Amino acid sequence: RTPTAAEKLAPKVTPTFASFVNTTYRPLFMPQLRPGTRTRYEGIFKQGLLYELGDVRLDQVTFTLVLGYAGKLRRRPRVRPLRGKTKGVDPRGHVNLLKSVLRAAVDAGELPEVPKLPTFKESKKLPEAPDEGHVAALLDQAPGWLRVAVAVQSLAGLRQSEVRALRLGNIDLEHRLLY
């Protein structure tokens, strides 16, 4: 049917996140994804993304709203501890799915553009150093030249590649320094 003049002049109402996901994203966009991605995305929807943002209109998804959701995820208790952590869900998968849905909304003509959303980078933590007991066990078991390398690495805090790159000129025996 042809829209009436009043319908043409009426402002377009942007759908809610849940209605767009259920009526457009799942049937039209998700089949294009790889099976593993579809399964992961459905899991994220069930983990709370639809519950938290379901009633929010697509044009009301903002940087601040997503930051608040990410904060809730980080405070949430974990079902299964991961590397000793008992709480805190990584928000990156949730935000990536949200961006995917918003890109689909732009493609479907529901939004003029994807809003700027926060990015969450993985922290670059330093590796954990072995404790004194482990170092002592390594030194007890290491043969000759390897024992020296293990001692220099653990006591000077050098990486393996830095120990291998050492030359005699890098050692000041008088002042007990490595350069």
N, CA and C of each residue as an Amber inpcrd file, in Angstrom:
protein
   537
   0.8390000  -1.1820000   0.0000000   0.0000000   0.0000000   0.0000000
   0.8730000   1.2290000   0.0000000   0.3580000   2.2980000  -0.5110000
   1.0760000   3.5690000  -0.5780000   0.8390000   4.3460000   0.7150000
   1.9280000   4.8520000   1.3370000   1.7450000   5.6160000   2.5800000
   0.9610000   6.9030000   2.3270000   0.1660000   7.2980000   3.3000000
  -0.5950000   8.5450000   3.2030000   0.3440000   9.7180000   3.4310000
  -0.1420000  10.9150000   3.1390000   0.6650000  12.1260000   3.3350000
   1.0170000  12.2920000   4.8050000   0.0740000  11.9780000   5.6920000
   0.3350000  12.0980000   7.1330000   1.4020000  11.1070000   7.5710000
   1.3760000   9.8840000   7.0120000   2.3780000   8.8720000   7.3650000
   3.7600000   9.2790000   6.8740000   3.7850000   9.9350000   5.7020000
   5.0820000  10.3830000   5.1740000   5.6880000  11.4820000   6.0330000
   4.8520000  12.3370000   6.5930000   5.3360000  13.4470000   7.4180000
   5.6290000  13.0390000   8.8560000   5.0270000  11.9510000   9.3080000
   5.2320000  11.5110000  10.6930000   6.6770000  11.0740000  10.8850000
   7.2660000  11.4490000  12.0270000   8.6490000  11.0330000  12.2650000
   8.7390000   9.5080000  12.3830000   9.8100000   8.9730000  11.8360000
  10.0240000   7.5270000  11.8800000  10.4400000   7.1350000  13.2970000
   9.7930000   6.1120000  13.8120000  10.1140000   5.6310000  15.1510000
  11.1380000   4.5000000  15.0130000  12.2740000   4.6740000  15.6500000
  13.3270000   3.6670000  15.6020000  12.9270000   2.4930000  16.4800000
  13.1180000   1.2610000  15.9960000  12.7360000   0.1030000  16.8140000
  13.6450000  -0.0620000  18.0250000  13.1520000  -0.8200000  18.9850000
  13.9770000  -1.1380000  20.1460000  15.0240000  -2.1700000  19.7260000
  16.0310000  -2.2990000  20.5670000  17.1010000  -3.2580000  20.2950000
  16.5230000  -4.6660000  20.1490000  15.6670000  -5.0820000  21.0940000
  15.1010000  -6.4390000  21.0670000  14.2370000  -6.6630000  19.8340000
  13.3850000  -5.6840000  19.4750000  12.5210000  -5.9010000  18.3160000
  13.3400000  -5.9820000  17.0310000  14.4030000  -5.1650000  16.9260000
  15.2390000  -5.2320000  15.7290000  15.9730000  -6.5690000  15.6600000
  16.5120000  -7.0130000  16.7960000  17.2260000  -8.2990000  16.8200000
  16.2900000  -9.4270000  16.4040000  15.0720000  -9.4420000  16.9680000
  14.1520000 -10.5560000  16.7210000  13.4950000 -10.5270000  15.3450000
  13.2390000  -9.3410000  14.8160000  12.5260000  -9.2720000  13.5320000
  13.4350000  -9.0830000  12.3220000  14.6300000  -8.5510000  12.5300000
  15.4980000  -8.2520000  11.3870000  16.8660000  -8.9260000  11.4920000
  17.5730000  -8.7190000  12.6320000  18.9480000  -9.1980000  12.7340000
  19.0310000 -10.7210000  12.6770000  18.2500000 -11.3940000  13.5160000
  18.3130000 -12.8640000  13.5260000  17.9040000 -13.4720000  12.1880000
  16.7610000 -13.1020000  11.6180000  16.3710000 -13.7760000  10.3750000
  17.1620000 -13.3560000   9.1400000  17.6230000 -12.0970000   9.0710000
  18.2710000 -11.6220000   7.8470000  19.7940000 -11.5640000   7.8930000
  20.3510000 -11.2450000   9.0470000  21.7940000 -11.0330000   9.1220000
  22.5520000 -12.2180000   9.7370000  21.9800000 -12.8530000  10.7440000
  22.7030000 -13.9560000  11.4000000  22.9500000 -15.1490000  10.4750000
  22.0490000 -15.4880000   9.5490000  22.3490000 -16.6200000   8.6560000
  23.6110000 -16.4150000   7.8130000  24.0400000 -15.1750000   7.6400000
  25.2500000 -14.8930000   6.8550000  26.5310000 -15.1400000   7.6550000
  26.4040000 -15.2880000   8.9700000  27.5730000 -15.4790000   9.8330000
  27.9970000 -16.9410000   9.8450000  29.2500000 -17.1770000  10.2170000
  29.7280000 -18.5500000  10.3760000  28.9960000 -19.2110000  11.5420000
  28.8340000 -20.5340000  11.4870000  28.0910000 -21.2270000  12.5490000
  28.6340000 -20.9570000  13.9510000  29.9450000 -20.9330000  14.1000000
  30.5360000 -20.6780000  15.4150000  30.2100000 -19.2830000  15.9150000
  30.2060000 -18.3150000  15.0070000  29.8810000 -16.9380000  15.3830000
  28.4120000 -16.8440000  15.7750000  27.5370000 -17.5020000  15.0170000
  26.1050000 -17.4930000  15.3600000  25.8840000 -18.0620000  16.7600000
  26.5400000 -19.1810000  17.0540000  26.3910000 -19.8150000  18.3690000
  26.8970000 -18.8870000  19.4720000  28.0470000 -18.2670000  19.2440000
  28.6270000 -17.3490000  20.2430000  27.7090000 -16.1490000  20.4520000
  27.1720000 -15.5880000  19.3680000  26.2880000 -14.4340000  19.4750000
  24.9980000 -14.7910000  20.2130000  24.4330000 -15.9520000  19.9440000
  23.2230000 -16.3610000  20.6610000  23.5230000 -16.4950000  22.1580000
  24.7040000 -17.0100000  22.4820000  25.1040000 -17.1120000  23.8830000
  25.2100000 -15.7490000  24.5410000  25.7510000 -14.7700000  23.8200000
  25.8830000 -13.4150000  24.3670000  24.5100000 -12.7710000  24.5450000
  23.6050000 -13.0040000  23.5820000  22.2420000 -12.4960000  23.7660000
  21.6490000 -13.0490000  25.0560000  21.8490000 -14.3460000  25.3060000
  21.2980000 -14.9930000  26.5030000  21.9980000 -14.5440000  27.7820000
  23.2580000 -14.1270000  27.6720000  24.0120000 -13.7010000  28.8610000
  23.5650000 -12.3380000  29.3740000  22.6760000 -11.6860000  28.6620000
  22.1520000 -10.4400000  29.2080000  22.0830000  -9.2720000  28.2590000
  22.6550000  -9.3780000  27.0780000  22.6320000  -8.2390000  26.1670000
  21.1950000  -7.8760000  25.7980000  20.3700000  -8.8660000  25.4650000
  18.9740000  -8.5810000  25.1280000  18.2020000  -8.0770000  26.3450000
  18.4800000  -8.6390000  27.5010000  17.7850000  -8.2170000  28.7180000
  18.1250000  -6.7650000  29.0650000  19.4040000  -6.4390000  29.0220000
  19.8520000  -5.1010000  29.4220000  19.4650000  -4.0140000  28.4320000
  19.5740000  -4.3120000  27.1320000  19.3490000  -3.2800000  26.1200000
  18.0720000  -3.4850000  25.3220000  17.3160000  -4.5310000  25.6340000
  16.1430000  -4.8870000  24.8430000  15.1330000  -3.7800000  24.6660000
  14.8500000  -2.9980000  25.6970000  13.8370000  -1.9390000  25.6210000
  14.3930000  -0.6040000  25.1330000  15.6930000  -0.5380000  24.8820000
  16.3250000   0.7030000  24.4330000  16.1510000   0.8320000  22.9200000
  15.7030000   2.0090000  22.4760000  15.6030000   2.2370000  21.0320000
  17.0140000   2.2970000  20.4470000  17.1470000   1.8260000  19.2320000
  18.4700000   1.7710000  18.5960000  19.1550000   3.1370000  18.5640000
  18.3840000   4.1960000  18.3500000  18.9970000   5.5290000  18.2850000
  19.3470000   6.0840000  19.6690000  19.0350000   5.3340000  20.7240000
  19.3800000   5.7520000  22.0850000  20.5650000   4.9760000  22.6560000
  21.1700000   4.1160000  21.8500000  22.3730000   3.3920000  22.2890000
  23.5350000   4.3750000  22.2100000  24.1300000   4.6660000  23.3650000
  25.1950000   5.6650000  23.4340000  26.4590000   5.0820000  24.0530000
  27.5290000   5.8270000  23.8990000  28.8260000   5.4800000  24.4940000
  28.6610000   5.2310000  25.9930000  27.9720000   6.1520000  26.6780000
  27.7890000   6.0710000  28.1290000  26.9550000   4.8580000  28.5170000
  25.9060000   4.5710000  27.7610000  25.0650000   3.4070000  28.0460000
  25.8830000   2.1180000  27.9680000  26.7210000   2.0210000  26.9340000
  27.5450000   0.8220000  26.7490000  28.6100000   0.7210000  27.8420000
  29.1860000   1.8380000  28.2590000  30.1430000   1.8190000  29.3720000
  29.4830000   1.3000000  30.6480000  28.2540000   1.7260000  30.8950000
  27.5240000   1.2470000  32.0700000  27.2690000  -0.2510000  32.0000000
  26.9000000  -0.7380000  30.8210000  26.6710000  -2.1690000  30.6390000
  27.9710000  -2.9460000  30.8450000  29.0710000  -2.4260000  30.3090000
  30.3750000  -3.0870000  30.4760000  30.7580000  -3.1470000  31.9500000
  30.4600000  -2.0820000  32.7030000  30.7370000  -2.0780000  34.1350000
  29.9500000  -3.1630000  34.8640000  28.6830000  -3.3430000  34.4890000
  27.8780000  -4.4150000  35.0900000  28.4750000  -5.7720000  34.7790000
  28.9460000  -5.9480000  33.5360000  29.5540000  -7.2350000  33.1580000
  30.7920000  -7.5130000  34.0000000  31.5980000  -6.4940000  34.2200000
  32.8420000  -6.6890000  34.9710000  32.6010000  -6.9900000  36.4450000
  31.4350000  -6.5800000  36.9530000  31.1080000  -6.8620000  38.3620000
  30.3440000  -8.1710000  38.5280000  29.8900000  -8.7450000  37.4360000
  29.0670000  -9.9590000  37.5010000  29.8970000 -11.1560000  37.9460000
  29.3450000 -11.9940000  38.8510000  30.0690000 -13.2140000  39.2460000
  30.1780000 -14.1790000  38.0670000  31.2710000 -14.8970000  38.0090000
  31.4710000 -15.8860000  36.9490000  30.8270000 -17.2060000  37.3360000
  30.2380000 -17.8790000  36.3590000  29.6780000 -19.2080000  36.5890000
  30.8160000 -20.1910000  36.8010000  31.8450000 -20.0950000  35.9450000
  33.0450000 -20.9230000  36.0810000  34.2450000 -19.9950000  36.2300000
  35.0330000 -20.1470000  37.2940000  36.2120000 -19.2960000  37.4510000
  37.1700000 -19.4640000  36.2690000  37.7780000 -18.3630000  35.8610000
  38.7320000 -18.3700000  34.7620000  40.0600000 -17.8450000  35.2800000
  41.0820000 -18.6760000  35.2380000  42.4140000 -18.3180000  35.7240000
  42.3490000 -17.7030000  37.1190000  41.5420000 -18.3150000  37.9950000
  41.4350000 -17.8760000  39.3710000  40.4750000 -16.7280000  39.6100000
  39.9610000 -16.1050000  38.5350000  39.0270000 -14.9930000  38.6970000
  37.6180000 -15.5390000  38.9100000  36.9450000 -15.0480000  39.9370000
  35.5930000 -15.5190000  40.2210000  34.5310000 -14.5160000  39.7980000
  34.9540000 -13.3160000  39.3940000  33.9670000 -12.3900000  38.8590000
  34.5770000 -11.5420000  37.7750000  33.6950000 -10.9930000  36.9660000
  34.1240000 -10.1470000  35.8740000  34.0330000 -10.8450000  34.5330000
  33.0760000 -10.4000000  33.6950000  32.9130000 -10.9270000  32.3480000
  33.5540000  -9.9390000  31.3900000  34.3480000 -10.4230000  30.4570000
  35.0040000  -9.5770000  29.4630000  33.9390000  -8.9660000  28.5570000
  33.8620000  -7.6350000  28.4760000  32.8020000  -7.0050000  27.6870000
  33.0500000  -6.9770000  26.1810000  34.2320000  -7.3730000  25.7170000
  34.5510000  -7.2080000  24.2950000  33.5960000  -7.9490000  23.3660000
  33.2500000  -9.1970000  23.6900000  32.3320000  -9.9430000  22.8370000
  30.9570000  -9.3080000  22.7840000  30.5010000  -8.8110000  23.9320000
  29.1940000  -8.1600000  24.0000000  29.1750000  -6.8910000  23.1520000
  30.2210000  -6.0830000  23.2680000  30.2850000  -4.8330000  22.5080000
  30.4480000  -5.1270000  21.0150000  31.2100000  -6.1470000  20.6610000
  31.3510000  -6.5000000  19.2470000  30.0100000  -6.9150000  18.6540000
  29.2390000  -7.6970000  19.3880000  27.9140000  -8.0870000  18.9140000
  27.0090000  -6.8650000  18.7970000  27.0570000  -5.9920000  19.7740000
  26.2550000  -4.7740000  19.7250000  26.6010000  -3.9540000  18.4810000
  27.8940000  -3.8300000  18.1810000  28.3120000  -3.0940000  16.9810000
  27.8050000  -3.7830000  15.7240000  27.8250000  -5.1080000  15.7120000
  27.3280000  -5.8620000  14.5600000  25.8410000  -5.5850000  14.3430000
  25.0750000  -5.5760000  15.4260000  23.6360000  -5.2970000  15.3290000
  23.4140000  -3.8690000  14.8380000  24.1780000  -2.9220000  15.3510000
  24.0070000  -1.5230000  14.9440000  24.4160000  -1.3110000  13.4770000
  25.4590000  -2.0130000  13.0140000  25.8250000  -1.9300000  11.5840000
  24.6920000  -2.4790000  10.7240000  24.0720000  -3.5700000  11.1860000
  22.9420000  -4.1430000  10.4600000  21.7760000  -3.1580000  10.4340000
  21.5770000  -2.4230000  11.5300000  20.5030000  -1.4270000  11.5750000
  20.7540000  -0.3110000  10.5730000  22.0060000   0.0630000  10.3970000
  22.3480000   1.0650000   9.3760000  22.0580000   0.4840000   7.9960000
  22.4840000  -0.7490000   7.7530000  22.2410000  -1.3960000   6.4600000
  20.7430000  -1.5340000   6.1680000  19.9450000  -1.7430000   7.2160000
  18.5000000  -1.9150000   7.0500000  17.7630000  -0.5740000   6.9980000
  18.4920000   0.5290000   7.1460000  17.8740000   1.8470000   7.0660000
  17.2130000   2.3110000   8.3520000  17.4880000   1.6530000   9.4610000
  16.8910000   2.0330000  10.7450000  17.6960000   3.1040000  11.4730000
  18.9750000   3.1980000  11.1580000  19.8590000   4.2090000  11.7570000
  20.6350000   4.9000000  10.6470000  20.9230000   6.1960000  10.8160000
  21.7240000   6.8760000   9.7920000  23.2060000   6.4820000   9.8390000
  23.7100000   6.1860000  11.0420000  25.1070000   5.7900000  11.2030000
  25.2760000   5.0220000  12.5100000  26.3750000   4.2830000  12.6020000
  26.6870000   3.5450000  13.8270000  27.2390000   4.5480000  14.8430000
  26.6740000   4.5870000  16.0470000  27.2050000   5.5200000  17.0450000
  28.6080000   5.1110000  17.4930000  29.3530000   6.0880000  17.9680000
  30.6900000   5.7900000  18.4980000  30.5190000   5.0600000  19.8180000
  31.1470000   3.8910000  19.9160000  31.0610000   3.0690000  21.1250000
  32.4580000   2.8300000  21.6720000  32.5610000   2.5300000  22.9590000
  33.8890000   2.2830000  23.5420000  34.5120000   1.0080000  23.0000000
  35.8280000   1.0040000  22.9740000  36.5570000  -0.2140000  22.6240000
  37.2790000  -0.6690000  23.8840000  37.3650000  -1.9550000  24.0270000
  38.0070000  -2.5200000  25.2130000  39.1740000  -3.3710000  24.7450000
  40.3610000  -2.8780000  24.9950000  41.5580000  -3.5980000  24.5790000
  41.9960000  -4.5460000  25.6880000  42.5720000  -5.6710000  25.2760000
  43.0930000  -6.6260000  26.2460000  44.3310000  -6.0240000  26.8910000
  44.4070000  -6.1270000  28.2030000  45.5540000  -5.5520000  28.9050000
  46.8130000  -6.3510000  28.5700000  47.9010000  -5.6470000  28.4440000
  49.1950000  -6.2660000  28.1440000  49.9280000  -6.5100000  29.4550000
  49.5090000  -7.5310000  30.1650000  50.1280000  -7.8330000  31.4460000
  51.4900000  -8.4790000  31.2360000  52.3820000  -8.1880000  32.1470000
  53.6880000  -8.8320000  32.1180000  53.5340000 -10.2840000  32.5590000
  54.3340000 -11.1690000  32.0080000  54.2370000 -12.5630000  32.4460000
  54.6650000 -12.6950000  33.9040000  54.1230000 -13.6840000  34.5740000
  54.4870000 -13.9080000  35.9650000  55.8570000 -14.5720000  36.0320000
  56.6510000 -14.1410000  37.0000000  57.9780000 -14.7180000  37.1850000
  57.8800000 -15.9320000  38.1050000  58.7350000 -16.9230000  37.8890000
  58.7110000 -18.0830000  38.7890000  59.1820000 -17.6750000  40.1880000
  58.6440000 -18.3600000  41.1960000  59.0630000 -18.0420000  42.5610000
  60.4390000 -18.6630000  42.8320000  60.9970000 -18.3530000  43.9970000
  62.3510000 -18.7980000  44.3390000  62.4830000 -20.3180000  44.3430000
  61.4320000 -21.0150000  44.7650000  61.4550000 -22.4790000  44.7830000
  61.5940000 -23.0650000  43.3830000  60.8600000 -22.4870000  42.4300000
  60.9640000 -22.9610000  41.0480000  62.3470000 -22.6660000  40.4600000
  62.8540000 -21.4750000  40.7540000  64.1840000 -21.1200000  40.2510000
  65.2300000 -22.0620000  40.8300000  65.1450000 -22.3560000  42.1220000
  66.1020000 -23.2710000  42.7430000  66.0240000 -24.6530000  42.0990000
  64.8140000 -25.1400000  41.8220000  64.6470000 -26.4490000  41.1800000
  65.2330000 -26.4360000  39.7730000  65.0170000 -25.3410000  39.0310000
  65.5910000 -25.2280000  37.6810000  67.1150000 -25.2330000  37.7380000
  67.6720000 -24.4800000  38.6830000  69.1300000 -24.4220000  38.8120000
  69.7140000 -25.7880000  39.1970000  69.0210000 -26.5310000  40.0280000
  69.4910000 -27.8660000  40.4250000  69.5130000 -28.8300000  39.2520000
  68.5640000 -28.6880000  38.3430000  68.4160000 -29.6330000  37.2340000
  69.1660000 -29.2120000  35.9640000  69.5040000 -27.9410000  35.8470000
  70.1060000 -27.4450000  34.6040000  71.5650000 -27.8740000  34.4770000
  71.9810000 -28.3270000  33.2680000  73.3830000 -28.6740000  33.0420000
  74.2250000 -27.4140000  32.8140000  75.4850000 -27.4480000  33.1350000
  76.5070000 -26.4280000  32.9510000  76.0860000 -25.0690000  32.4160000
  76.2370000 -24.8640000  31.0870000  76.0030000 -23.5550000  30.4750000
  74.5580000 -23.1050000  30.6430000  73.6290000 -24.0620000  30.6710000
  72.2210000 -23.7140000  30.8200000  71.9480000 -23.2040000  32.2390000
  72.7110000 -23.7240000  33.1940000  72.5690000 -23.2730000  34.5840000
  72.9210000 -21.7910000  34.7000000  73.9720000 -21.3870000  34.0050000
  74.3700000 -19.9740000  34.0050000  73.2690000 -19.1270000  33.3650000
  72.7200000 -19.5960000  32.2610000  71.6630000 -18.8550000  31.5630000
  70.4270000 -18.7070000  32.4580000  70.0370000 -19.7860000  33.1360000
  68.8760000 -19.7360000  34.0330000  69.1420000 -18.7610000  35.1780000
  70.3470000 -18.7960000  35.7380000  70.6890000 -17.9040000  36.8480000
  70.6460000 -16.4440000  36.3950000  71.2480000 -16.1530000  35.2510000
  71.2600000 -14.7680000  34.7540000  69.8360000 -14.3120000  34.4500000
  69.0690000 -15.1810000  33.8150000  67.6980000 -14.8280000  33.4540000
  66.8620000 -14.5280000  34.6880000  66.9160000 -15.3970000  35.6750000
  66.0570000 -15.2270000  36.8440000  66.5550000 -14.1400000  37.7910000
  67.8530000 -14.0420000  37.9700000  68.3910000 -13.0760000  38.9310000
  68.4870000 -11.6620000  38.3660000  68.7060000 -11.5490000  37.0570000
  68.8090000 -10.2240000  36.4410000  67.4750000  -9.7860000  35.8310000
  66.5130000 -10.7010000  35.7700000  65.2070000 -10.3510000  35.2150000
  65.2070000 -10.1970000  33.7070000  66.1040000 -10.9290000  33.0420000
  66.1820000 -10.8390000  31.5830000  65.2950000 -11.8870000  30.9190000
  64.9030000 -11.5880000  29.6930000  64.1770000 -12.5640000  28.8840000
  65.1820000 -13.5340000  28.2780000  64.6720000 -14.6860000  27.8030000
  65.5550000 -15.6820000  27.1860000  66.3410000 -15.0790000  26.0310000
  65.6660000 -14.3090000  25.1860000  66.3460000 -13.7270000  24.0220000
  67.4360000 -12.7520000  24.4460000  67.2010000 -12.0330000  25.5480000
  68.2080000 -11.0850000  26.0380000  69.4200000 -11.8170000  26.5970000
  69.2000000 -12.9550000  27.2510000  70.3210000 -13.7520000  27.7670000
  71.1320000 -14.3070000  26.5940000  70.4380000 -14.8030000  25.5750000
  71.1440000 -15.3650000  24.4040000  71.9320000 -14.2980000  23.6470000
  71.4660000 -13.0540000  23.6970000  72.1390000 -11.9720000  22.9720000
  73.3460000 -11.4070000  23.7390000  73.5260000 -11.7850000  25.0100000
  74.6530000 -11.2720000  25.7880000  75.9920000 -11.7020000  25.1860000
  76.9340000 -10.7890000  25.1910000  78.3050000 -11.0620000  24.7520000
  79.2340000 -10.6720000  25.8940000  80.4560000 -11.1360000  25.8140000
  81.4230000 -10.8750000  26.8740000  81.5730000  -9.3760000  27.1350000
  81.4760000  -8.5620000  26.0980000  81.5840000  -7.1090000  26.2490000
  80.4250000  -6.5020000  27.0280000  79.3310000  -7.2340000  27.2130000
  78.1700000  -6.7400000  27.9570000  78.3210000  -6.9430000  29.4690000
  79.4100000  -7.5610000  29.8950000  79.5640000  -7.9120000  31.3050000
  80.6950000  -7.0940000  31.9260000  80.3940000  -6.4140000  33.0390000
  81.4000000  -5.6620000  33.7970000  81.5660000  -6.3970000  35.1210000
  82.5880000  -7.2750000  35.1860000  82.7900000  -8.1000000  36.3760000
  83.1820000  -7.2690000  37.5790000  83.9610000  -6.2040000  37.3490000
  84.4300000  -5.3720000  38.4540000  83.2650000  -4.7210000  39.2000000
  82.2790000  -4.2020000  38.4570000  81.1240000  -3.5350000  39.0790000
  79.8750000  -4.4320000  39.1640000  80.0190000  -5.6570000  38.7210000
  78.9340000  -6.6620000  38.7320000  77.6940000  -6.1410000  38.0090000
  77.8940000  -5.7010000  36.7540000  76.8190000  -5.1480000  35.9290000
  76.7360000  -5.8410000  34.5800000  75.5360000  -5.8860000  34.0400000
  75.3190000  -6.3570000  32.6680000  74.8540000  -5.1550000  31.8480000
  75.3650000  -5.0680000  30.6260000  74.9440000  -3.9810000  29.7200000
  74.2490000  -4.5590000  28.5460000
